[in-house]
PDB file of C-alpha atoms and ligand atoms in Angstrom:
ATOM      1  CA  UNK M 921      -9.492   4.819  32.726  1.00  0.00           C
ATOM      2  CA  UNK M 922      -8.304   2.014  30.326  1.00  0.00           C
ATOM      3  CA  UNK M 923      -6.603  -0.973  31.441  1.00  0.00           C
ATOM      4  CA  UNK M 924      -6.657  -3.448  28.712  1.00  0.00           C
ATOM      5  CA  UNK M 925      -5.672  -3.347  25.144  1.00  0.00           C
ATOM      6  CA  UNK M 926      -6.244  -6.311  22.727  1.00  0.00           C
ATOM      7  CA  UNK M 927      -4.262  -5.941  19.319  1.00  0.00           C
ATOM      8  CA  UNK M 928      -4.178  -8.072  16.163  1.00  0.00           C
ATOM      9  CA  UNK M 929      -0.318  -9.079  14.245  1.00  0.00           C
ATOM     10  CA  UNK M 930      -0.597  -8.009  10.758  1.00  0.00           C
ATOM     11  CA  UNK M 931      -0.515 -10.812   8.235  1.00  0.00           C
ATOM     12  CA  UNK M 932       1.454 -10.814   4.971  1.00  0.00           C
ATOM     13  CA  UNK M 933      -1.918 -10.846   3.504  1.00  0.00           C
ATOM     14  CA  UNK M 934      -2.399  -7.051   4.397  1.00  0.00           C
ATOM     15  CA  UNK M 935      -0.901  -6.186   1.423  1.00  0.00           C
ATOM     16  CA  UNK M 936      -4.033  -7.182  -0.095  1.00  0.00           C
ATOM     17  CA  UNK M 937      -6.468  -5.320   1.990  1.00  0.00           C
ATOM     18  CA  UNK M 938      -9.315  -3.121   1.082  1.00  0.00           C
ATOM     19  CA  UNK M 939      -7.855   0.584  -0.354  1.00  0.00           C
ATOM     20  CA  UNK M 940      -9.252   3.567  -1.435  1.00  0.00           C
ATOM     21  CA  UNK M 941      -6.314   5.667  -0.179  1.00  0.00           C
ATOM     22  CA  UNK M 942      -4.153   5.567  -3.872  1.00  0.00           C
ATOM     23  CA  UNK M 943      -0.908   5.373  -1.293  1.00  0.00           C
ATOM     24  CA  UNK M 944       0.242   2.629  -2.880  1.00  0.00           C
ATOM     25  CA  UNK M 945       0.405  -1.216  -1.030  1.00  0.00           C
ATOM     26  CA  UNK M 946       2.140  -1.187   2.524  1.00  0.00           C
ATOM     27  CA  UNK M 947       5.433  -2.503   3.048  1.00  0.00           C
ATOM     28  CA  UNK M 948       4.907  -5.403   5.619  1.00  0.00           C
ATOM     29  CA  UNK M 949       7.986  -5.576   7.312  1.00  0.00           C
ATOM     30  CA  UNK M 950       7.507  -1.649   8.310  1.00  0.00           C
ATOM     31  CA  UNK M 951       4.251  -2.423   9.320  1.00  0.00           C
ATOM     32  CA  UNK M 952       5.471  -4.855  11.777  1.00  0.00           C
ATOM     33  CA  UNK M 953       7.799  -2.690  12.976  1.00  0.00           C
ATOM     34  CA  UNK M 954       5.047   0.164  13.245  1.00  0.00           C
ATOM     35  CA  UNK M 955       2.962  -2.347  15.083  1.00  0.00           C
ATOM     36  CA  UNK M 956       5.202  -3.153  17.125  1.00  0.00           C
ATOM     37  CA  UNK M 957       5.954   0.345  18.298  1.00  0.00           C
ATOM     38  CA  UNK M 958       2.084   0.824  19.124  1.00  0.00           C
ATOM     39  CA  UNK M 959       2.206  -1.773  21.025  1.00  0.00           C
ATOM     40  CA  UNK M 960       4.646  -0.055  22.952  1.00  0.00           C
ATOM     41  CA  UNK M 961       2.891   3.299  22.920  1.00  0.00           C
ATOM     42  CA  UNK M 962      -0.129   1.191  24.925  1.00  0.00           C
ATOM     43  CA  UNK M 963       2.075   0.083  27.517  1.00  0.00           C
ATOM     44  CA  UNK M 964       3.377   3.283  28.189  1.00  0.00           C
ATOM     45  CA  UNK M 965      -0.177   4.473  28.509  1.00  0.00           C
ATOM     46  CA  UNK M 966      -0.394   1.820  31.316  1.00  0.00           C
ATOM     47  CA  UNK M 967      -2.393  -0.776  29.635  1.00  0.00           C
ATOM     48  CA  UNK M 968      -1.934  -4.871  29.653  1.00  0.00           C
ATOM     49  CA  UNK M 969      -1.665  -5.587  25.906  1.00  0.00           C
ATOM     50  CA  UNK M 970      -3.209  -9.029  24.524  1.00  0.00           C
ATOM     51  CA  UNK M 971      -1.797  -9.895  20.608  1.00  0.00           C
ATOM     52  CA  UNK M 972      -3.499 -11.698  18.969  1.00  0.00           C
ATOM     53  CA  UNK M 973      -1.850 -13.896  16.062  1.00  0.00           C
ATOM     54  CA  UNK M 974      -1.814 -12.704  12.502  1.00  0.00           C
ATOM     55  CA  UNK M 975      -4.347 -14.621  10.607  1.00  0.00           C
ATOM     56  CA  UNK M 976      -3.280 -14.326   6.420  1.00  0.00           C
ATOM     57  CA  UNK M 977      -6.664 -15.487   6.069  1.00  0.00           C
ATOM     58  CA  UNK M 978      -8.127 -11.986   6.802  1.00  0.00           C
ATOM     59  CA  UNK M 979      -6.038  -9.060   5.216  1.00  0.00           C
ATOM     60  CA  UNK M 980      -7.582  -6.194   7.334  1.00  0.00           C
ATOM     61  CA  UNK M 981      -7.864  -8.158  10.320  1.00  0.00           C
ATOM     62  CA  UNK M 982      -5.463  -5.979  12.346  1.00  0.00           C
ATOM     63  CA  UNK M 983      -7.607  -3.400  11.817  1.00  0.00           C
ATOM     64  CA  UNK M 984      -9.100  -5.529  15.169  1.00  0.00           C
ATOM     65  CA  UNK M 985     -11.315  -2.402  16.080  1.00  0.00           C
ATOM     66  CA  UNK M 986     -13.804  -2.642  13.541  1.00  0.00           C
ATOM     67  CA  UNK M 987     -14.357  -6.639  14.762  1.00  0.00           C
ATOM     68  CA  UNK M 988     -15.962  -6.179  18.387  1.00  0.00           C
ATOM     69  CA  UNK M 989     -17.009  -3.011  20.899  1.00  0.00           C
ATOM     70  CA  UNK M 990     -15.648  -3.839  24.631  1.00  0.00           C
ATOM     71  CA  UNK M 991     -17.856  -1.609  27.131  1.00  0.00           C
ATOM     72  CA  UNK M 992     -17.637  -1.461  31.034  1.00  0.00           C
ATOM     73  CA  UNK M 993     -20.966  -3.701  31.000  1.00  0.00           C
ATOM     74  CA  UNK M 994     -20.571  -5.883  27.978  1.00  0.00           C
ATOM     75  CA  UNK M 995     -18.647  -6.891  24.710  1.00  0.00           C
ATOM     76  CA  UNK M 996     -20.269  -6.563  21.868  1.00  0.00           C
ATOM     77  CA  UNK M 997     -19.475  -8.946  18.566  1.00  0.00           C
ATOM     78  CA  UNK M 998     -20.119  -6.749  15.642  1.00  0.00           C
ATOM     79  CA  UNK M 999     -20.802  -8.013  11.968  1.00  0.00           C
ATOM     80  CA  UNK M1000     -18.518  -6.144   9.364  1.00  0.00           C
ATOM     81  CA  UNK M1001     -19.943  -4.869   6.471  1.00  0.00           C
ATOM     82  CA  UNK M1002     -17.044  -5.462   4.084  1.00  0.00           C
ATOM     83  CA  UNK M1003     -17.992  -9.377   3.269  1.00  0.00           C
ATOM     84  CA  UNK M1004     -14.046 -10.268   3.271  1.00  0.00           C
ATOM     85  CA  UNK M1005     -13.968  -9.059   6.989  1.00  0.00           C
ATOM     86  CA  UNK M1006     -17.173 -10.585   8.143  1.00  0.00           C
ATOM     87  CA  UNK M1007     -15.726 -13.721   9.842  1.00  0.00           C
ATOM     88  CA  UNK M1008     -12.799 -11.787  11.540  1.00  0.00           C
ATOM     89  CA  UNK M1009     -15.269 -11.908  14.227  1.00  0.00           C
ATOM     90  CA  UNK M1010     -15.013 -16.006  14.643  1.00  0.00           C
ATOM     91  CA  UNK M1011     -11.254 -15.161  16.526  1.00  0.00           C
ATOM     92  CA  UNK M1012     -12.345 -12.248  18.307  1.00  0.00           C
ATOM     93  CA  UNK M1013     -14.930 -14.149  20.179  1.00  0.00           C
ATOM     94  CA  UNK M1014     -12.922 -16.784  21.311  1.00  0.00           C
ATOM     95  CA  UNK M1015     -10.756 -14.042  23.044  1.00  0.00           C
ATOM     96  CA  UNK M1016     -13.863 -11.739  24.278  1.00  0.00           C
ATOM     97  CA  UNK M1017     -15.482 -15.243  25.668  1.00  0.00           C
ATOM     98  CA  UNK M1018     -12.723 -15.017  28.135  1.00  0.00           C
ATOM     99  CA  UNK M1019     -13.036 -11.476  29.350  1.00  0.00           C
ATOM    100  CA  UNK M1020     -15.480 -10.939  32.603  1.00  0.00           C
ATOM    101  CA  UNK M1021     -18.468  -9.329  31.197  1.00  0.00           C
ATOM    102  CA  UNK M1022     -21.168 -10.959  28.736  1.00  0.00           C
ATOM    103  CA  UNK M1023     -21.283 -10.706  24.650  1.00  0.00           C
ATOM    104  CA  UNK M1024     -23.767  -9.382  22.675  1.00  0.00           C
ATOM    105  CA  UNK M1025     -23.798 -10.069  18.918  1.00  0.00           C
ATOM    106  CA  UNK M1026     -24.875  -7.638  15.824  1.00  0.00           C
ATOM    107  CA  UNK M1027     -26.713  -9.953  13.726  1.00  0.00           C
ATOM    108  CA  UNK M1028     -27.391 -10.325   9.251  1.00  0.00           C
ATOM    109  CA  UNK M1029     -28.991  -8.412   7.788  1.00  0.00           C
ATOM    110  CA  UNK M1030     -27.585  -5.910  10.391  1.00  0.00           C
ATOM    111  CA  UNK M1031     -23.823  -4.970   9.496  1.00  0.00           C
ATOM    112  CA  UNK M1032     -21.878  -2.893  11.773  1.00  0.00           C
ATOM    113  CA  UNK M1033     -18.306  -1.962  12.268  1.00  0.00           C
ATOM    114  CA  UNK M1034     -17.215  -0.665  15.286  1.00  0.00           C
ATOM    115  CA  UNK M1035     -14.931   1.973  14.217  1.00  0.00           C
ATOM    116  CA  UNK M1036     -18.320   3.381  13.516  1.00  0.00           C
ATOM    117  CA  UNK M1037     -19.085   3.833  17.505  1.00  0.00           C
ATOM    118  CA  UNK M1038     -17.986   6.101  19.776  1.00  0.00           C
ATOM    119  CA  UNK M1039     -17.308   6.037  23.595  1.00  0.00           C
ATOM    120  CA  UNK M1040     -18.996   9.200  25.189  1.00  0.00           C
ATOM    121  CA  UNK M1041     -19.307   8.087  29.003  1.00  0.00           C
ATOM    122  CA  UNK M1042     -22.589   6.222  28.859  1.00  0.00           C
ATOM    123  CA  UNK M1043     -23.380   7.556  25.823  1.00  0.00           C
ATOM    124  CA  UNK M1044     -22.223   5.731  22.195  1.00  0.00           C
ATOM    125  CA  UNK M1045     -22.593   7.781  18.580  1.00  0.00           C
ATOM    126  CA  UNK M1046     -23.064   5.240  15.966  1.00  0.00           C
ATOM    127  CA  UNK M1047     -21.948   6.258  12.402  1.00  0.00           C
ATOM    128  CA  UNK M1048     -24.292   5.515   9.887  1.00  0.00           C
ATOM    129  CA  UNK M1049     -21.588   4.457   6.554  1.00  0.00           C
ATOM    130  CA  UNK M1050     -21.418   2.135   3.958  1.00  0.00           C
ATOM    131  CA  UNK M1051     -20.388  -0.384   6.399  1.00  0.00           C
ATOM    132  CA  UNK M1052     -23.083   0.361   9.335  1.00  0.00           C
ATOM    133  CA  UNK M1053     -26.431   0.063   8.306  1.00  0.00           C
ATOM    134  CA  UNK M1054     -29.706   1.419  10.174  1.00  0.00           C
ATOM    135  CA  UNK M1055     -29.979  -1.790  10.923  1.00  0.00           C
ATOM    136  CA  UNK M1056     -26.658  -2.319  12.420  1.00  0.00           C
ATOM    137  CA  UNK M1057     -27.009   0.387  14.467  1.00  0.00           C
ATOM    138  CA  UNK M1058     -30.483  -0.573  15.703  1.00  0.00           C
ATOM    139  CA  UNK M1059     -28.838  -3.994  17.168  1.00  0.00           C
ATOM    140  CA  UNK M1060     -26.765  -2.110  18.894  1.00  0.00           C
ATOM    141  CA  UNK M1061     -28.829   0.610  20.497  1.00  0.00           C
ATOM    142  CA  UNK M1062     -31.077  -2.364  21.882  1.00  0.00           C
ATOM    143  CA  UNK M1063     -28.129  -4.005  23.341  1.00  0.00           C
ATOM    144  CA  UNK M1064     -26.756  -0.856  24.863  1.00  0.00           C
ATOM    145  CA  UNK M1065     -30.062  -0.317  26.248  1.00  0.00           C
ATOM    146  CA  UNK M1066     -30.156  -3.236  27.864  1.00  0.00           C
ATOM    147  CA  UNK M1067     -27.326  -2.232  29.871  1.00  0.00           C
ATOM    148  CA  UNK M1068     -28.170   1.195  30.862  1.00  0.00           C
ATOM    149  CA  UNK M1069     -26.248   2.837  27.595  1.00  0.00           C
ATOM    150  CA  UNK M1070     -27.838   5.446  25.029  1.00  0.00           C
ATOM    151  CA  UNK M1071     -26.821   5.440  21.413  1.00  0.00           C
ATOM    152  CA  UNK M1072     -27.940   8.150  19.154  1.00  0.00           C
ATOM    153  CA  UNK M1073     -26.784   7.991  15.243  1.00  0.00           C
ATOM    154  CA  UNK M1074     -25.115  10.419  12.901  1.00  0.00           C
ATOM    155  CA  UNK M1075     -25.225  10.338   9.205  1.00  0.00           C
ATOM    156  CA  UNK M1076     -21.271   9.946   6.867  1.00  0.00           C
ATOM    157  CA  UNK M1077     -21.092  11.594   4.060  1.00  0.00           C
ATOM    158  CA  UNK M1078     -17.396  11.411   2.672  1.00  0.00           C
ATOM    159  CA  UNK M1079     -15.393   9.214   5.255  1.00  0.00           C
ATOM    160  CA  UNK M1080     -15.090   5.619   5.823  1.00  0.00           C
ATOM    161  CA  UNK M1081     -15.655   5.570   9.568  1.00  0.00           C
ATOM    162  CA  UNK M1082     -17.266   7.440  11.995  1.00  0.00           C
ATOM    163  CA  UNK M1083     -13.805   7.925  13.769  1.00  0.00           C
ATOM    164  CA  UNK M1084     -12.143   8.697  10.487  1.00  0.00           C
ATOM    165  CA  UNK M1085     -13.233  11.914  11.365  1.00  0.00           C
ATOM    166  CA  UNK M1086     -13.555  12.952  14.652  1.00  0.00           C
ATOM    167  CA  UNK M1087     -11.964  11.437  18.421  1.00  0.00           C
ATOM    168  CA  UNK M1088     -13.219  11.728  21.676  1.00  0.00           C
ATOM    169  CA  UNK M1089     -10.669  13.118  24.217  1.00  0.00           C
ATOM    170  CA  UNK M1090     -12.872  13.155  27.366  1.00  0.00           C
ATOM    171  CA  UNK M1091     -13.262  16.476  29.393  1.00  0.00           C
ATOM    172  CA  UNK M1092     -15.655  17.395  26.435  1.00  0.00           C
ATOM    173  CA  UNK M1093     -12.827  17.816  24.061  1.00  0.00           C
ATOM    174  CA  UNK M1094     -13.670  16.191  20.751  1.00  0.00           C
ATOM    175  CA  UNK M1095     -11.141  16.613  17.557  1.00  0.00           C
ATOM    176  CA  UNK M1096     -12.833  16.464  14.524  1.00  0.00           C
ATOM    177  CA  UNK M1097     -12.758  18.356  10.828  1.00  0.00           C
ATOM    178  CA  UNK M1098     -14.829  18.522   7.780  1.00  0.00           C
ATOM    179  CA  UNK M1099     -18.631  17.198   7.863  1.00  0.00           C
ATOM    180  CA  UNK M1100     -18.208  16.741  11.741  1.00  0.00           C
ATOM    181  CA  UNK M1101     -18.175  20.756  12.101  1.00  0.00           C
ATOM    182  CA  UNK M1102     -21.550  21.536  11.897  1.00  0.00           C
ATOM    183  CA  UNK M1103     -23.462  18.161  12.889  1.00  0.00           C
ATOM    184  CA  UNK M1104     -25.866  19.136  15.712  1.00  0.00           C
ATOM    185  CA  UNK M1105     -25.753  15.939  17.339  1.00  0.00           C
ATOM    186  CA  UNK M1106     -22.196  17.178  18.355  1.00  0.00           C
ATOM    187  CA  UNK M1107     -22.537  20.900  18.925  1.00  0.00           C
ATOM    188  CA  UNK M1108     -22.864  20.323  22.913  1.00  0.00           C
ATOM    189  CA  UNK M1109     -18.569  19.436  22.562  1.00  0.00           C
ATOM    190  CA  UNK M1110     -15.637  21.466  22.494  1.00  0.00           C
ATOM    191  CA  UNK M1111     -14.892  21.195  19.100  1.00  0.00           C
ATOM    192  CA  UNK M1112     -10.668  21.444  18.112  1.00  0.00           C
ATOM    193  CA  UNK M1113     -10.672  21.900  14.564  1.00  0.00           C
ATOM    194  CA  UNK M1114      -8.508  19.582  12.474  1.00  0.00           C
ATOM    195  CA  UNK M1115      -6.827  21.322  10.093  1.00  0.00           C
ATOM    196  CA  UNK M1116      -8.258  19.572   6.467  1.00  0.00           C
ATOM    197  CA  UNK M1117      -4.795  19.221   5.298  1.00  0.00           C
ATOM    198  CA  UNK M1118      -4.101  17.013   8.588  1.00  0.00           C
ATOM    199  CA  UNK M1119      -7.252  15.347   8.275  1.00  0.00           C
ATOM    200  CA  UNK M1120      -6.220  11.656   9.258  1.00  0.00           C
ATOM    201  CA  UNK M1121      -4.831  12.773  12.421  1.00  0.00           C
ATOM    202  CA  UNK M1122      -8.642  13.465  13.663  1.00  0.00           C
ATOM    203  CA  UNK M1123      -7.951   9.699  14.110  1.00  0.00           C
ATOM    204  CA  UNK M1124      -6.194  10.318  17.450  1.00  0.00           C
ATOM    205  CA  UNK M1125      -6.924   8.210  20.187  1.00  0.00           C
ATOM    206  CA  UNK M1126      -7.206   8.835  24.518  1.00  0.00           C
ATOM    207  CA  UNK M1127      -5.833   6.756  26.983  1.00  0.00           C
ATOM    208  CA  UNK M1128      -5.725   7.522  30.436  1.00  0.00           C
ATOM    209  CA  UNK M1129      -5.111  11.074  29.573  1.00  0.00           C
ATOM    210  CA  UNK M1130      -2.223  10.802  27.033  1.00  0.00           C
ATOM    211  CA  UNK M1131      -3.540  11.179  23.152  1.00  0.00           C
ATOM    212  CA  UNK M1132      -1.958   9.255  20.759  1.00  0.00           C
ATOM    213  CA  UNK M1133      -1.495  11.107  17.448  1.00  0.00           C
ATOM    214  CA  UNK M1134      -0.539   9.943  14.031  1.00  0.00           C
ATOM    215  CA  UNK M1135       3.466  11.291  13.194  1.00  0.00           C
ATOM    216  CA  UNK M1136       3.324  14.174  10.663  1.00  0.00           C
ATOM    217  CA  UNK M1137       0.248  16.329  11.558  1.00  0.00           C
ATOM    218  CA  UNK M1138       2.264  18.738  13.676  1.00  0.00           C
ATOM    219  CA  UNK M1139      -0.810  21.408  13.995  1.00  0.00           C
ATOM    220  CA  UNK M1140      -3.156  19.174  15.013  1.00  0.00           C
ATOM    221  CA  UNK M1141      -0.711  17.727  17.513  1.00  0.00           C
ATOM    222  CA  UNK M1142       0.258  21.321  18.935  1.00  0.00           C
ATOM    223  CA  UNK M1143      -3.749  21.619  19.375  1.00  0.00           C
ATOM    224  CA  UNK M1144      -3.985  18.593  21.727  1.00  0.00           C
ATOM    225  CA  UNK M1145      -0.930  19.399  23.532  1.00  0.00           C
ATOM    226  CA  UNK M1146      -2.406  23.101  24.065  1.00  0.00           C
ATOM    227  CA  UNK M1147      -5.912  21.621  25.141  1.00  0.00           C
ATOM    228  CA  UNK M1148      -3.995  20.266  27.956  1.00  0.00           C
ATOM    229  CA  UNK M1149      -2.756  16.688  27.159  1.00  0.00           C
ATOM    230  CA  UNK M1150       0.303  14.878  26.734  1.00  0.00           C
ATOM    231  CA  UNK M1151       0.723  13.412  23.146  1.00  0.00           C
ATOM    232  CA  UNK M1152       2.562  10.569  21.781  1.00  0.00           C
ATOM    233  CA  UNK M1153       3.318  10.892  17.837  1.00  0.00           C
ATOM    234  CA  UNK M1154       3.153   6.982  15.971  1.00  0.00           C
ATOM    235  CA  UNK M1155       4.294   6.398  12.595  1.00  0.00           C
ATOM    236  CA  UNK M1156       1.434   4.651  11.005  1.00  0.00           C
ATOM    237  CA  UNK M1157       2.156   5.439   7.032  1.00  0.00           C
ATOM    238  CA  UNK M1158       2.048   1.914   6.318  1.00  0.00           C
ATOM    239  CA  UNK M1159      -1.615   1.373   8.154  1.00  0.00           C
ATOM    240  CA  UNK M1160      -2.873   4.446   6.396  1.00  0.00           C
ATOM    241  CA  UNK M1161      -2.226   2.982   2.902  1.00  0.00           C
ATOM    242  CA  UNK M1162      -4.992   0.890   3.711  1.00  0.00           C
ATOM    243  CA  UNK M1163      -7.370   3.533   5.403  1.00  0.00           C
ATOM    244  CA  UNK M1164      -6.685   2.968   8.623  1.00  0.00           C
ATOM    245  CA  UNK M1165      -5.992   5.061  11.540  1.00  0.00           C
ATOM    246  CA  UNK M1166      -4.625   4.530  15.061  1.00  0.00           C
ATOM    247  CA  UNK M1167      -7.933   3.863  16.668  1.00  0.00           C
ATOM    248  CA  UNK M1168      -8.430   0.646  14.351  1.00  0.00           C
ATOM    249  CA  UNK M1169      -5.521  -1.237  15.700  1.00  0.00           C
ATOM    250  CA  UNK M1170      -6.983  -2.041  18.959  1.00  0.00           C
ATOM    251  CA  UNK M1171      -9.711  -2.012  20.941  1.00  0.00           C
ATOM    252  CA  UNK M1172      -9.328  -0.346  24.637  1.00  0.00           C
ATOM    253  CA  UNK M1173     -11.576  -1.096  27.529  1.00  0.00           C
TER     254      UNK M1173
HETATM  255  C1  CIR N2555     -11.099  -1.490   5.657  1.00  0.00           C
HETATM  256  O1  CIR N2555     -11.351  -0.882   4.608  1.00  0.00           O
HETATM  257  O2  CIR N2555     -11.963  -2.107   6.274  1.00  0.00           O
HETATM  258  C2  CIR N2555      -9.683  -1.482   6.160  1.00  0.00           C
HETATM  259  N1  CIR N2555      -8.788  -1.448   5.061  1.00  0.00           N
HETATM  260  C3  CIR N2555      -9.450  -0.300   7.077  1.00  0.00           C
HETATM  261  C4  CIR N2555     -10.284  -0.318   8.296  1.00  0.00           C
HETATM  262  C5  CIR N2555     -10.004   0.828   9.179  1.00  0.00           C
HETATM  263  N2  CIR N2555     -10.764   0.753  10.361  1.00  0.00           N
HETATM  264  C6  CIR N2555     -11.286   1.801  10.994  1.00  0.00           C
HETATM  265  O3  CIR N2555     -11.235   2.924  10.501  1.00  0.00           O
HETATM  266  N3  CIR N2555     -11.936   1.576  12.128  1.00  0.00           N
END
């Protein structure tokens, strides 16, 4: 179970974050409304939410996920591999230094973002992307080591992040479409097929048994609710403009 949430205010700046989506820029006023609701959404899942302050410094920098990795044992600073998010990790670590477990820190020439890694009990699948190199995910395998964790790594081929395409919803459930299908690293899981026209809602996220699940994918959110779980739809249009997903805006320990 989750108890904590730690979330990042957009900026203004976020207008000017990194794109490939060809959505068009995000209107920042919805986004703070959007953000706001998530917010919300955590609560209801019963966790203590910590917001951060926007920083118009760092235009993707509510996309906090990608910044650090919070495990049971220990936090883990990553080191982005988009250079314009690199030092979104100075702010993060102030906060982590506070929480009761010790930090870790991916190092250069090692790049890593954590929406790359995901939570499987004690086990963590690193993506290997353009943003997380081998090396990245080498760091992190010998810090997760060192505190009784595996890690084991699985090659992108057409997404950003690792959990652009595919969510872990405990009880061996794990959503996921397209290149994620067939990988045999992930052939031991339940798989629930995400429609490719609702691909960006394989970006769902658990907590504490309730999914959330981007607004607008309404077969992919029947799915979940027929594997057994109660789902909360979020409007996050103005978050996708910029490729990101639900699971970016926060990091959940
Ligand atoms: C980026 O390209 O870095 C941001 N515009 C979006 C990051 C989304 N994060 C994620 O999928 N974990």
């Amino acid at each position: 179970m989750f108890t904590t949430a730690i979330v990042k205010t957009p900026c203004g700046n976020m207008i000017n974050g990194i794109s490939n989506a060809d959505l068009g820029k995000p209107d920042f006023d919805l986004a703070l409304t959007q953000h706001k609701n998530y917010i919300q959404a955590l609560k209801q899942c019963g966790l203590k939410v910590i917001v951060l302050d926007s920083d118009e410094n760092f235009p993707d920098s509510t996309f906090i996920e990608d910044a650090c990795l919070v495990t049971p044992r220990c936090a883990i600073i990553t080191n982005p591999g988009a250079a314009s998010r690199r030092d979104e990790t100075i702010q993060i670590s102030e906060e982590i230094k506070k929480l009761d477990r010790p930090v870790e820190k991916i190092q250069s020439p090692g790049t890593l973002d954590a929406g790359d890694v995901m939570m499987v009990g004690n086990h963590y699948f690193t993506g290997l992307s353009k943003r997380t190199n081998i090396e990245g995910a080498s760091q992190l395998d010998k810090i997760l080591k060192k505190y009784g964790y595996t890690s084991s790594t699985i090659k992108l081929e057409n997404v950003l992040h690792l959990k652009t395409g595919i969510s872990y919803l405990e009880n061996n459930n794990l959503l996921a479409f397209g290149e994620f299908l067939t990988k045999p690293g992930l052939k031991k899981f339940n798989i629930l097929e995400v429609d490719l026209k609702e691909s960006y809602a394989a970006n769902s996220v658990w907590i504490n048994d309730k999914v959330l699940v981007p607004k607008g994918f309404p077969k992919t959110a029947e799915m979940i609710k027929r594997a057994g779980y109660q789902t909360i739809e979020m409007d996050v249009s103005e978050f996708r403009k910029l490729d990101g997903g639900l699971s970016c805006l926060s990091l959940r320990f």
